[in-house]
Amino acid sequence: MKSLALTATVLSLLSSSLCASNSNLTTPLTSRQILPQNFIPPQVFKNINLLRTINLEKSYPRETVNLIIENVDSKPQNEYYLPFEAGVIERVGGLEVRDKKDPDKGIFGAEIVEYDTYSPTLFYRIRLPQPLKTSEQQTLSITYSVLSALTPLPAELQQMDKQYLLYTFSAYTPSAYTTLKQKTKLKFPNTDIPEYTILPASSNAEGKEDPQRQGSSFTYGPYGSVPAGAAEPISVRYEFTKPLTHATLLERDLEISHWGGNLATEERYWLTNNAAKLSNHFSRVQWASAQYYNPPTRALRELKMPLRVGSLDPYFTDDIGNVSTSRFRTNLREANLELKPRYPVFGGWKYSFRVGWTSDLKSYLRKAGGDRYVLKVPFFEGPKQPEGLEYEKVDLRVILPEGAINVKYETDIPLISADISLHRTFMDTLGRTTLKLTAMNVVDDARNTELIVTYDYPLTAGFRKPITIFLGIMSVFITAWGLSLVDTSIGKT
């Protein structure tokens, strides 16, 4: 059993759900709260019962922790600390905390706190909506994903070999408080699990050797009282012959045109496959012959993007130019865009491309009264793969009509920055109001999470561009007419 040092300071707010701006310029979300250097989470809670589920069916682990907490202090408390190793917390994404018994209460506030860059342990501070009174209990449900947490072992393989992944975690759920009872369940994609850590029956509260295996699921525990900061390293190695698709950057642009009644979407991807690398050179002949029986492969060979019904005019390009290996199918019930890269993307290989389409604006925009408009769009869409896809960074730009003011937004995606600026395009005068949002460590489970943007668009602003075009054309004619009056003939001497 090892103890994690319980030390912490402030990084930045990674959860932000509402931002407002009354002008065209704002500042990024840089609010910080500095904690004292000797800070240790106060022992005001204890975990009565805890169940952690680790889902390894995708290319990233997804953890769900359901627990009952109790206030053991003499005063009401509303701040609960969740510890992570320093090397892990920077890869945690999509952390959500809800009331397990009443999910309709919404997401609880959570932020990262620390005090020492070199500290081995950092914390998420969770704020309960209502302080818990002495001896009062509450059931929490905490979910999050960890990016780049799976390691191919071996790291290099033949082209058509099976791939095995190694995942390391603690049998004891990391906690800043004493836990009276807990267990951990793991869900694997299949039953091919050749290696895993075995714990003696003496550590199990029921006297059983861990793990208890049932099909493709493992269970470690239950365990009795475990002190704060305790850890018991566990490693599992399992078969996963699928790509580990990692997007280092996704840039998404949404351009709104009131005059054209059009929403233009463009997404630019920089992908890397983190699967096992090839031990020999790539064989095109072997790859082509294997396609007849379609075996499992760790190479990324296609991307499927479900789009909203009504999406039109898709395009797919990369650094070379247009990619013809795509197919778009649409009807009254669905719209699917299937993309095939120019080459199969094996482990360690990279591929960058852009894809775009147009949609009818009335499906996303409504008028709220007066000059106020409400835009409701997905924060990001992207491919929907059975093995999942993780995004290290997502930059979203919502390009509003020129003259849009009083911009506000709301989303459940945790953000690290928000900015409103001007974007100049063809025939603009001052530039178009642009809302830019940045998120880190996002997974495809969050695709189609809604972004709501409200803004004012005065009637006079709507006529700015037509008047500009009209005046531009008139100035050309007047200039031509003025030049025609100039006498350029050569007089007699």
GROMACS .gro file of C-alpha atoms in nm, residues 25-474:
model
  450
   25LEU     CA    1  -1.435   4.240  -2.688
   26THR     CA    2  -1.391   4.022  -2.381
   27THR     CA    3  -1.102   3.874  -2.183
   28PRO     CA    4  -1.027   3.500  -2.148
   29LEU     CA    5  -1.131   3.307  -1.839
   30THR     CA    6  -0.824   3.365  -1.623
   31SER     CA    7  -0.975   3.386  -1.273
   32ARG     CA    8  -0.755   3.218  -1.014
   33GLN     CA    9  -0.765   3.152  -0.643
   34ILE     CA   10  -0.436   3.094  -0.464
   35LEU     CA   11  -0.434   2.846  -0.176
   36PRO     CA   12  -0.179   2.854   0.108
   37GLN     CA   13   0.134   2.645   0.055
   38ASN     CA   14   0.062   2.418   0.353
   39PHE     CA   15  -0.291   2.342   0.232
   40ILE     CA   16  -0.431   1.992   0.302
   41PRO     CA   17  -0.796   1.903   0.233
   42PRO     CA   18  -0.975   1.928   0.569
   43GLN     CA   19  -1.105   1.593   0.692
   44VAL     CA   20  -1.467   1.702   0.712
   45PHE     CA   21  -1.613   1.415   0.508
   46LYS     CA   22  -1.594   1.038   0.501
   47ASN     CA   23  -1.699   0.806   0.220
   48ILE     CA   24  -1.959   0.562   0.353
   49ASN     CA   25  -1.979   0.345   0.041
   50LEU     CA   26  -1.807   0.375  -0.298
   51LEU     CA   27  -1.841   0.191  -0.628
   52ARG     CA   28  -1.604   0.273  -0.915
   53THR     CA   29  -1.664   0.143  -1.269
   54ILE     CA   30  -1.382   0.165  -1.526
   55ASN     CA   31  -1.498   0.115  -1.885
   56LEU     CA   32  -1.217   0.000  -2.117
   57GLU     CA   33  -1.437  -0.077  -2.418
   58LYS     CA   34  -1.314   0.233  -2.605
   59SER     CA   35  -0.972   0.378  -2.685
   60TYR     CA   36  -0.979   0.577  -2.361
   61PRO     CA   37  -1.083   0.471  -2.008
   62ARG     CA   38  -1.410   0.617  -1.881
   63GLU     CA   39  -1.452   0.612  -1.503
   64THR     CA   40  -1.774   0.647  -1.305
   65VAL     CA   41  -1.755   0.681  -0.926
   66ASN     CA   42  -2.078   0.653  -0.730
   67LEU     CA   43  -2.035   0.723  -0.361
   68ILE     CA   44  -2.219   0.823  -0.046
   69ILE     CA   45  -2.047   1.100   0.151
   70GLU     CA   46  -2.121   1.211   0.507
   71ASN     CA   47  -2.030   1.533   0.684
   72VAL     CA   48  -1.833   1.440   0.999
   73ASP     CA   49  -1.757   1.801   1.094
   74SER     CA   50  -1.945   2.012   1.346
   75LYS     CA   51  -2.025   2.276   1.080
   76PRO     CA   52  -2.204   2.258   0.742
   77GLN     CA   53  -1.965   2.182   0.456
   78ASN     CA   54  -1.996   2.224   0.079
   79GLU     CA   55  -1.641   2.169  -0.060
   80TYR     CA   56  -1.538   1.814  -0.150
   81TYR     CA   57  -1.186   1.744  -0.284
   82LEU     CA   58  -1.110   1.476  -0.545
   83PRO     CA   59  -0.736   1.389  -0.580
   84PHE     CA   60  -0.544   1.297  -0.897
   85GLU     CA   61  -0.179   1.234  -0.969
   86ALA     CA   62  -0.014   1.540  -1.127
   87GLY     CA   63   0.060   1.352  -1.448
   88VAL     CA   64  -0.301   1.236  -1.476
   89ILE     CA   65  -0.502   1.547  -1.393
   90GLU     CA   66  -0.377   1.733  -1.701
   91ARG     CA   67  -0.531   1.455  -1.915
   92VAL     CA   68  -0.865   1.432  -1.734
   93GLY     CA   69  -1.156   1.540  -1.950
   94GLY     CA   70  -1.531   1.578  -1.925
   95LEU     CA   71  -1.544   1.562  -1.546
   96GLU     CA   72  -1.905   1.589  -1.431
   97VAL     CA   73  -2.048   1.567  -1.080
   98ARG     CA   74  -2.419   1.515  -1.023
   99ASP     CA   75  -2.658   1.411  -0.750
  100LYS     CA   76  -2.698   1.037  -0.809
  101LYS     CA   77  -3.052   1.034  -0.670
  102ASP     CA   78  -3.162   1.351  -0.849
  103PRO     CA   79  -2.967   1.405  -1.177
  104ASP     CA   80  -3.211   1.682  -1.276
  105LYS     CA   81  -3.038   1.914  -1.030
  106GLY     CA   82  -2.773   1.966  -1.296
  107ILE     CA   83  -2.394   1.956  -1.288
  108PHE     CA   84  -2.213   2.064  -0.972
  109GLY     CA   85  -1.932   2.317  -0.999
  110ALA     CA   86  -1.579   2.171  -1.013
  111GLU     CA   87  -1.237   2.332  -1.057
  112ILE     CA   88  -0.871   2.231  -1.034
  113VAL     CA   89  -0.671   2.354  -0.736
  114GLU     CA   90  -0.298   2.317  -0.657
  115TYR     CA   91  -0.017   2.508  -0.490
  116ASP     CA   92   0.302   2.345  -0.610
  117THR     CA   93   0.380   2.270  -0.974
  118TYR     CA   94   0.597   1.979  -0.861
  119SER     CA   95   0.340   1.834  -0.621
  120PRO     CA   96   0.267   1.463  -0.690
  121THR     CA   97  -0.103   1.512  -0.614
  122LEU     CA   98  -0.349   1.776  -0.736
  123PHE     CA   99  -0.719   1.814  -0.670
  124TYR     CA  100  -1.055   1.893  -0.820
  125ARG     CA  101  -1.261   2.097  -0.576
  126ILE     CA  102  -1.630   2.009  -0.603
  127ARG     CA  103  -1.883   2.259  -0.471
  128LEU     CA  104  -2.207   2.108  -0.347
  129PRO     CA  105  -2.516   2.317  -0.433
  130GLN     CA  106  -2.626   2.309  -0.067
  131PRO     CA  107  -2.394   2.270   0.235
  132LEU     CA  108  -2.429   1.935   0.409
  133LYS     CA  109  -2.521   1.964   0.775
  134THR     CA  110  -2.347   1.760   1.044
  135SER     CA  111  -2.405   1.383   0.995
  136GLU     CA  112  -2.601   1.452   0.676
  137GLN     CA  113  -2.531   1.232   0.372
  138GLN     CA  114  -2.541   1.284  -0.005
  139THR     CA  115  -2.497   1.047  -0.299
  140LEU     CA  116  -2.262   1.172  -0.572
  141SER     CA  117  -2.200   1.042  -0.922
  142ILE     CA  118  -1.862   1.150  -1.065
  143THR     CA  119  -1.773   1.068  -1.426
  144TYR     CA  120  -1.462   1.154  -1.628
  145SER     CA  121  -1.232   1.024  -1.900
  146VAL     CA  122  -0.853   1.006  -1.907
  147LEU     CA  123  -0.683   1.074  -2.240
  148SER     CA  124  -0.366   0.896  -2.360
  149ALA     CA  125  -0.391   0.651  -2.068
  150LEU     CA  126  -0.351   0.325  -2.264
  151THR     CA  127  -0.012   0.186  -2.373
  152PRO     CA  128   0.032  -0.076  -2.650
  153LEU     CA  129   0.235  -0.373  -2.526
  154PRO     CA  130   0.435  -0.471  -2.722
  155ALA     CA  131   0.490  -0.129  -2.873
  156GLU     CA  132   0.567  -0.266  -3.223
  157LEU     CA  133   0.383  -0.540  -3.414
  158GLN     CA  134   0.354  -0.701  -3.754
  159GLN     CA  135   0.097  -0.546  -3.985
  160MET     CA  136  -0.189  -0.789  -3.910
  161ASP     CA  137  -0.100  -0.894  -3.552
  162LYS     CA  138  -0.337  -0.860  -3.257
  163GLN     CA  139  -0.285  -0.557  -3.037
  164TYR     CA  140  -0.276  -0.566  -2.656
  165LEU     CA  141  -0.307  -0.261  -2.431
  166LEU     CA  142  -0.172  -0.204  -2.081
  167TYR     CA  143  -0.369  -0.001  -1.829
  168THR     CA  144  -0.246   0.082  -1.478
  169PHE     CA  145  -0.462   0.212  -1.194
  170SER     CA  146  -0.513   0.174  -0.818
  171ALA     CA  147  -0.738  -0.090  -0.666
  172TYR     CA  148  -0.827   0.171  -0.405
  173THR     CA  149  -1.012   0.466  -0.554
  174PRO     CA  150  -0.798   0.778  -0.493
  175SER     CA  151  -0.967   0.984  -0.221
  176ALA     CA  152  -0.880   1.268   0.013
  177TYR     CA  153  -1.102   1.111   0.281
  178THR     CA  154  -1.136   0.780   0.463
  179THR     CA  155  -1.347   0.528   0.273
  180LEU     CA  156  -1.537   0.271   0.481
  181LYS     CA  157  -1.634   0.036   0.198
  182GLN     CA  158  -1.546   0.027  -0.172
  183LYS     CA  159  -1.502  -0.189  -0.480
  184THR     CA  160  -1.383  -0.138  -0.838
  185LYS     CA  161  -1.535  -0.299  -1.148
  186LEU     CA  162  -1.365  -0.314  -1.488
  187LYS     CA  163  -1.542  -0.369  -1.820
  188PHE     CA  164  -1.322  -0.503  -2.103
  189PRO     CA  165  -1.409  -0.517  -2.474
  190ASN     CA  166  -1.367  -0.898  -2.477
  191THR     CA  167  -1.249  -1.192  -2.266
  192ASP     CA  168  -0.892  -1.200  -2.402
  193ILE     CA  169  -0.710  -1.071  -2.089
  194PRO     CA  170  -0.381  -1.261  -2.064
  195GLU     CA  171  -0.220  -1.063  -1.782
  196TYR     CA  172  -0.354  -0.888  -1.471
  197THR     CA  173  -0.250  -0.820  -1.112
  198ILE     CA  174  -0.374  -1.066  -0.849
  199LEU     CA  175  -0.427  -0.947  -0.491
  200PRO     CA  176  -0.432  -1.189  -0.194
  201ALA     CA  177  -0.758  -1.281  -0.023
  202SER     CA  178  -0.635  -1.117   0.298
  203SER     CA  179  -0.696  -0.770   0.151
  204ASN     CA  180  -1.054  -0.848   0.047
  205ALA     CA  181  -1.330  -0.781   0.301
  206GLU     CA  182  -1.503  -1.108   0.200
  207GLY     CA  183  -1.183  -1.314   0.203
  208LYS     CA  184  -1.180  -1.366  -0.177
  209GLU     CA  185  -0.882  -1.348  -0.407
  210ASP     CA  186  -0.896  -1.048  -0.640
  211PRO     CA  187  -1.000  -1.005  -0.909
  212GLN     CA  188  -1.329  -1.193  -0.928
  213ARG     CA  189  -1.381  -1.263  -1.297
  214GLN     CA  190  -1.716  -1.286  -1.474
  215GLY     CA  191  -1.697  -1.294  -1.853
  216SER     CA  192  -1.537  -0.972  -1.973
  217SER     CA  193  -1.572  -0.801  -1.632
  218PHE     CA  194  -1.336  -0.793  -1.334
  219THR     CA  195  -1.414  -0.689  -0.976
  220TYR     CA  196  -1.156  -0.580  -0.720
  221GLY     CA  197  -1.301  -0.568  -0.370
  222PRO     CA  198  -1.496  -0.506  -0.162
  223TYR     CA  199  -1.240  -0.354   0.074
  224GLY     CA  200  -1.293  -0.238   0.429
  225SER     CA  201  -1.183   0.093   0.579
  226VAL     CA  202  -0.913   0.255   0.360
  227PRO     CA  203  -0.734   0.571   0.480
  228ALA     CA  204  -0.711   0.891   0.276
  229GLY     CA  205  -0.446   0.884   0.004
  230ALA     CA  206  -0.406   0.504  -0.001
  231ALA     CA  207  -0.313   0.329  -0.327
  232GLU     CA  208  -0.262  -0.029  -0.446
  233PRO     CA  209  -0.117  -0.039  -0.802
  234ILE     CA  210  -0.295  -0.269  -1.047
  235SER     CA  211  -0.206  -0.344  -1.410
  236VAL     CA  212  -0.419  -0.522  -1.669
  237ARG     CA  213  -0.326  -0.620  -2.025
  238TYR     CA  214  -0.608  -0.693  -2.268
  239GLU     CA  215  -0.669  -0.738  -2.640
  240PHE     CA  216  -0.784  -0.430  -2.833
  241THR     CA  217  -0.713  -0.460  -3.207
  242LYS     CA  218  -0.854  -0.122  -3.296
  243PRO     CA  219  -0.701   0.221  -3.362
  244LEU     CA  220  -0.628   0.460  -3.074
  245THR     CA  221  -0.737   0.775  -3.255
  246HIS     CA  222  -0.613   1.095  -3.094
  247ALA     CA  223  -0.689   1.443  -3.230
  248THR     CA  224  -0.420   1.685  -3.119
  249LEU     CA  225  -0.635   1.972  -3.249
  250LEU     CA  226  -0.984   2.025  -3.386
  251GLU     CA  227  -1.072   2.364  -3.531
  252ARG     CA  228  -1.444   2.410  -3.596
  253ASP     CA  229  -1.596   2.715  -3.767
  254LEU     CA  230  -1.968   2.796  -3.776
  255GLU     CA  231  -2.053   3.085  -4.009
  256ILE     CA  232  -2.402   3.232  -3.986
  257SER     CA  233  -2.557   3.422  -4.276
  258HIS     CA  234  -2.893   3.590  -4.214
  259TRP     CA  235  -2.922   3.710  -4.576
  260GLY     CA  236  -2.857   3.366  -4.721
  261GLY     CA  237  -3.041   3.173  -4.448
  262ASN     CA  238  -2.736   2.948  -4.432
  263LEU     CA  239  -2.515   2.787  -4.166
  264ALA     CA  240  -2.175   2.691  -4.308
  265THR     CA  241  -1.972   2.441  -4.103
  266GLU     CA  242  -1.607   2.353  -4.146
  267GLU     CA  243  -1.397   2.124  -3.924
  268ARG     CA  244  -1.019   2.085  -3.951
  269TYR     CA  245  -0.857   1.780  -3.788
  270TRP     CA  246  -0.501   1.688  -3.694
  271LEU     CA  247  -0.514   1.315  -3.611
  272THR     CA  248  -0.258   1.071  -3.470
  273ASN     CA  249  -0.301   0.699  -3.420
  274ASN     CA  250  -0.148   0.604  -3.082
  275ALA     CA  251  -0.173   0.230  -3.152
  276ALA     CA  252   0.127  -0.005  -3.176
  277LYS     CA  253   0.373   0.088  -3.450
  278LEU     CA  254   0.472  -0.132  -3.742
  279SER     CA  255   0.779  -0.345  -3.674
  280ASN     CA  256   0.843  -0.374  -4.051
  281HIS     CA  257   0.761  -0.172  -4.360
  282PHE     CA  258   0.398  -0.131  -4.464
  283SER     CA  259   0.289  -0.383  -4.728
  284ARG     CA  260   0.022  -0.253  -4.965
  285VAL     CA  261  -0.025  -0.601  -5.115
  286GLN     CA  262  -0.089  -0.761  -4.775
  287TRP     CA  263  -0.327  -0.479  -4.684
  288ALA     CA  264  -0.527  -0.510  -5.007
  289SER     CA  265  -0.557  -0.889  -4.983
  290ALA     CA  266  -0.674  -0.870  -4.620
  291GLN     CA  267  -0.967  -0.645  -4.715
  292TYR     CA  268  -1.151  -0.940  -4.870
  293TYR     CA  269  -1.219  -1.092  -4.527
  294ASN     CA  270  -1.206  -0.761  -4.334
  295PRO     CA  271  -1.006  -0.868  -4.023
  296PRO     CA  272  -0.972  -0.649  -3.712
  297THR     CA  273  -0.695  -0.395  -3.750
  298ARG     CA  274  -0.531  -0.125  -3.542
  299ALA     CA  275  -0.507   0.098  -3.850
  300LEU     CA  276  -0.754   0.382  -3.897
  301ARG     CA  277  -0.914   0.314  -4.235
  302GLU     CA  278  -1.238   0.511  -4.229
  303LEU     CA  279  -1.430   0.776  -4.035
  304LYS     CA  280  -1.808   0.790  -4.013
  305MET     CA  281  -1.972   1.125  -3.940
  306PRO     CA  282  -2.346   1.134  -3.867
  307LEU     CA  283  -2.465   1.484  -3.958
  308ARG     CA  284  -2.790   1.663  -3.883
  309VAL     CA  285  -3.078   1.595  -4.119
  310GLY     CA  286  -3.079   1.858  -4.393
  311SER     CA  287  -2.701   1.890  -4.423
  312LEU     CA  288  -2.592   1.954  -4.783
  313ASP     CA  289  -2.289   2.005  -5.009
  314PRO     CA  290  -2.022   1.820  -4.808
  315TYR     CA  291  -1.654   1.835  -4.905
  316PHE     CA  292  -1.345   1.644  -4.789
  317THR     CA  293  -0.993   1.774  -4.853
  318ASP     CA  294  -0.645   1.722  -4.711
  319ASP     CA  295  -0.301   1.876  -4.761
  320ILE     CA  296  -0.285   1.747  -5.119
  321GLY     CA  297  -0.633   1.849  -5.231
  322ASN     CA  298  -0.976   1.696  -5.275
  323VAL     CA  299  -1.016   1.339  -5.145
  324SER     CA  300  -1.255   1.141  -5.361
  325THR     CA  301  -1.279   0.838  -5.128
  326SER     CA  302  -1.587   0.963  -4.946
  327ARG     CA  303  -1.957   0.890  -4.959
  328PHE     CA  304  -2.251   1.104  -4.851
  329ARG     CA  305  -2.593   0.953  -4.791
  330THR     CA  306  -2.893   1.161  -4.691
  331ASN     CA  307  -3.269   1.115  -4.663
  332LEU     CA  308  -3.555   1.246  -4.454
  333ARG     CA  309  -3.435   1.062  -4.141
  334GLU     CA  310  -3.056   1.080  -4.147
  335ALA     CA  311  -2.746   1.223  -4.312
  336ASN     CA  312  -2.420   1.025  -4.302
  337LEU     CA  313  -2.079   1.125  -4.432
  338GLU     CA  314  -1.827   0.840  -4.467
  339LEU     CA  315  -1.462   0.937  -4.510
  340LYS     CA  316  -1.166   0.721  -4.611
  341PRO     CA  317  -0.816   0.868  -4.575
  342ARG     CA  318  -0.575   0.836  -4.868
  343TYR     CA  319  -0.389   0.564  -4.678
  344PRO     CA  320  -0.452   0.342  -4.372
  345VAL     CA  321  -0.325   0.530  -4.066
  346PHE     CA  322  -0.119   0.285  -3.860
  347GLY     CA  323   0.028   0.339  -3.514
  348GLY     CA  324   0.248   0.648  -3.494
  349TRP     CA  325   0.119   0.781  -3.830
  350LYS     CA  326  -0.057   1.115  -3.868
  351TYR     CA  327  -0.329   1.249  -4.095
  352SER     CA  328  -0.473   1.600  -4.124
  353PHE     CA  329  -0.779   1.699  -4.326
  354ARG     CA  330  -1.076   1.931  -4.340
  355VAL     CA  331  -1.442   1.858  -4.395
  356GLY     CA  332  -1.735   2.096  -4.438
  357TRP     CA  333  -2.103   2.119  -4.523
  358THR     CA  334  -2.395   2.361  -4.522
  359SER     CA  335  -2.729   2.358  -4.342
  360ASP     CA  336  -3.055   2.550  -4.340
  361LEU     CA  337  -3.018   2.822  -4.077
  362LYS     CA  338  -3.382   2.808  -3.966
  363SER     CA  339  -3.316   2.463  -3.815
  364TYR     CA  340  -3.074   2.622  -3.566
  365LEU     CA  341  -3.181   2.985  -3.526
  366ARG     CA  342  -3.495   3.142  -3.385
  367LYS     CA  343  -3.600   3.496  -3.305
  368ALA     CA  344  -3.655   3.566  -2.936
  369GLY     CA  345  -3.834   3.898  -2.981
  370GLY     CA  346  -3.722   4.238  -3.099
  371ASP     CA  347  -3.370   4.223  -3.232
  372ARG     CA  348  -3.275   3.923  -3.014
  373TYR     CA  349  -3.178   3.589  -3.173
  374VAL     CA  350  -3.106   3.247  -3.020
  375LEU     CA  351  -2.868   3.008  -3.196
  376LYS     CA  352  -2.860   2.644  -3.081
  377VAL     CA  353  -2.586   2.430  -3.239
  378PRO     CA  354  -2.371   2.130  -3.142
  379PHE     CA  355  -2.044   2.232  -2.975
  380PHE     CA  356  -1.875   1.980  -3.204
  381GLU     CA  357  -1.994   1.691  -3.418
  382GLY     CA  358  -1.707   1.491  -3.565
  383PRO     CA  359  -1.670   1.119  -3.637
  384LYS     CA  360  -1.860   0.858  -3.441
  385GLN     CA  361  -1.634   0.554  -3.414
  386PRO     CA  362  -1.705   0.227  -3.227
  387GLU     CA  363  -1.360   0.251  -3.063
  388GLY     CA  364  -1.407   0.620  -2.973
  389LEU     CA  365  -1.203   0.930  -3.044
  390GLU     CA  366  -1.032   1.173  -2.805
  391TYR     CA  367  -0.958   1.543  -2.861
  392GLU     CA  368  -0.664   1.710  -2.690
  393LYS     CA  369  -0.780   2.060  -2.786
  394VAL     CA  370  -1.096   2.197  -2.951
  395ASP     CA  371  -1.114   2.551  -3.090
  396LEU     CA  372  -1.466   2.660  -3.185
  397ARG     CA  373  -1.543   2.984  -3.372
  398VAL     CA  374  -1.899   3.106  -3.415
  399ILE     CA  375  -1.887   3.377  -3.684
  400LEU     CA  376  -2.198   3.591  -3.641
  401PRO     CA  377  -2.333   3.848  -3.888
  402GLU     CA  378  -2.157   4.182  -3.907
  403GLY     CA  379  -2.308   4.417  -3.651
  404ALA     CA  380  -2.416   4.151  -3.399
  405ILE     CA  381  -2.384   4.280  -3.041
  406ASN     CA  382  -2.455   4.178  -2.681
  407VAL     CA  383  -2.332   3.823  -2.736
  408LYS     CA  384  -2.389   3.564  -2.465
  409TYR     CA  385  -2.337   3.188  -2.462
  410GLU     CA  386  -2.406   2.876  -2.256
  411THR     CA  387  -2.268   2.520  -2.278
  412ASP     CA  388  -2.198   2.219  -2.057
  413ILE     CA  389  -1.853   2.164  -2.213
  414PRO     CA  390  -1.580   2.277  -1.965
  415LEU     CA  391  -1.390   2.569  -2.121
  416ILE     CA  392  -1.046   2.715  -2.060
  417SER     CA  393  -1.094   3.039  -2.256
  418ALA     CA  394  -1.358   3.250  -2.427
  419ASP     CA  395  -1.306   3.553  -2.647
  420ILE     CA  396  -1.514   3.779  -2.868
  421SER     CA  397  -1.337   3.953  -3.155
  422LEU     CA  398  -1.388   4.067  -3.516
  423HIS     CA  399  -1.339   3.851  -3.825
  424ARG     CA  400  -1.306   4.027  -4.161
  425THR     CA  401  -1.431   3.858  -4.477
  426PHE     CA  402  -1.528   3.966  -4.829
  427MET     CA  403  -1.715   4.300  -4.853
  428ASP     CA  404  -1.715   4.357  -4.476
  429THR     CA  405  -1.679   4.707  -4.333
  430LEU     CA  406  -1.570   4.669  -3.970
  431GLY     CA  407  -1.573   4.289  -3.952
  432ARG     CA  408  -1.803   4.013  -3.830
  433THR     CA  409  -1.854   3.949  -3.459
  434THR     CA  410  -1.683   3.620  -3.371
  435LEU     CA  411  -1.715   3.414  -3.054
  436LYS     CA  412  -1.416   3.183  -2.994
  437LEU     CA  413  -1.433   2.908  -2.731
  438THR     CA  414  -1.151   2.668  -2.638
  439ALA     CA  415  -1.186   2.334  -2.458
  440MET     CA  416  -0.926   2.074  -2.358
  441ASN     CA  417  -0.946   1.696  -2.315
  442VAL     CA  418  -1.278   1.625  -2.484
  443VAL     CA  419  -1.398   1.281  -2.594
  444ASP     CA  420  -1.650   1.180  -2.857
  445ASP     CA  421  -1.909   1.096  -2.590
  446ALA     CA  422  -1.961   1.472  -2.567
  447ARG     CA  423  -2.040   1.513  -2.938
  448ASN     CA  424  -2.364   1.698  -3.003
  449THR     CA  425  -2.349   1.869  -2.663
  450GLU     CA  426  -2.544   2.186  -2.726
  451LEU     CA  427  -2.402   2.537  -2.745
  452ILE     CA  428  -2.657   2.817  -2.706
  453VAL     CA  429  -2.556   3.161  -2.834
  454THR     CA  430  -2.781   3.466  -2.800
  455TYR     CA  431  -2.714   3.801  -2.964
  456ASP     CA  432  -2.879   4.122  -3.083
  457TYR     CA  433  -2.887   4.193  -3.456
  458PRO     CA  434  -3.046   4.534  -3.528
  459LEU     CA  435  -3.235   4.586  -3.852
  460THR     CA  436  -2.994   4.861  -3.954
  461ALA     CA  437  -2.700   4.619  -3.921
  462GLY     CA  438  -2.871   4.382  -4.163
  463PHE     CA  439  -2.864   4.645  -4.437
  464ARG     CA  440  -2.500   4.738  -4.380
  465LYS     CA  441  -2.354   4.501  -4.639
  466PRO     CA  442  -2.613   4.566  -4.917
  467ILE     CA  443  -2.564   4.941  -4.872
  468THR     CA  444  -2.187   4.892  -4.880
  469ILE     CA  445  -2.213   4.693  -5.205
  470PHE     CA  446  -2.450   4.950  -5.357
  471LEU     CA  447  -2.224   5.241  -5.268
  472GLY     CA  448  -1.921   5.051  -5.398
  473ILE     CA  449  -2.087   4.988  -5.736
  474MET     CA  450  -2.215   5.347  -5.756
   0.00000   0.00000   0.00000
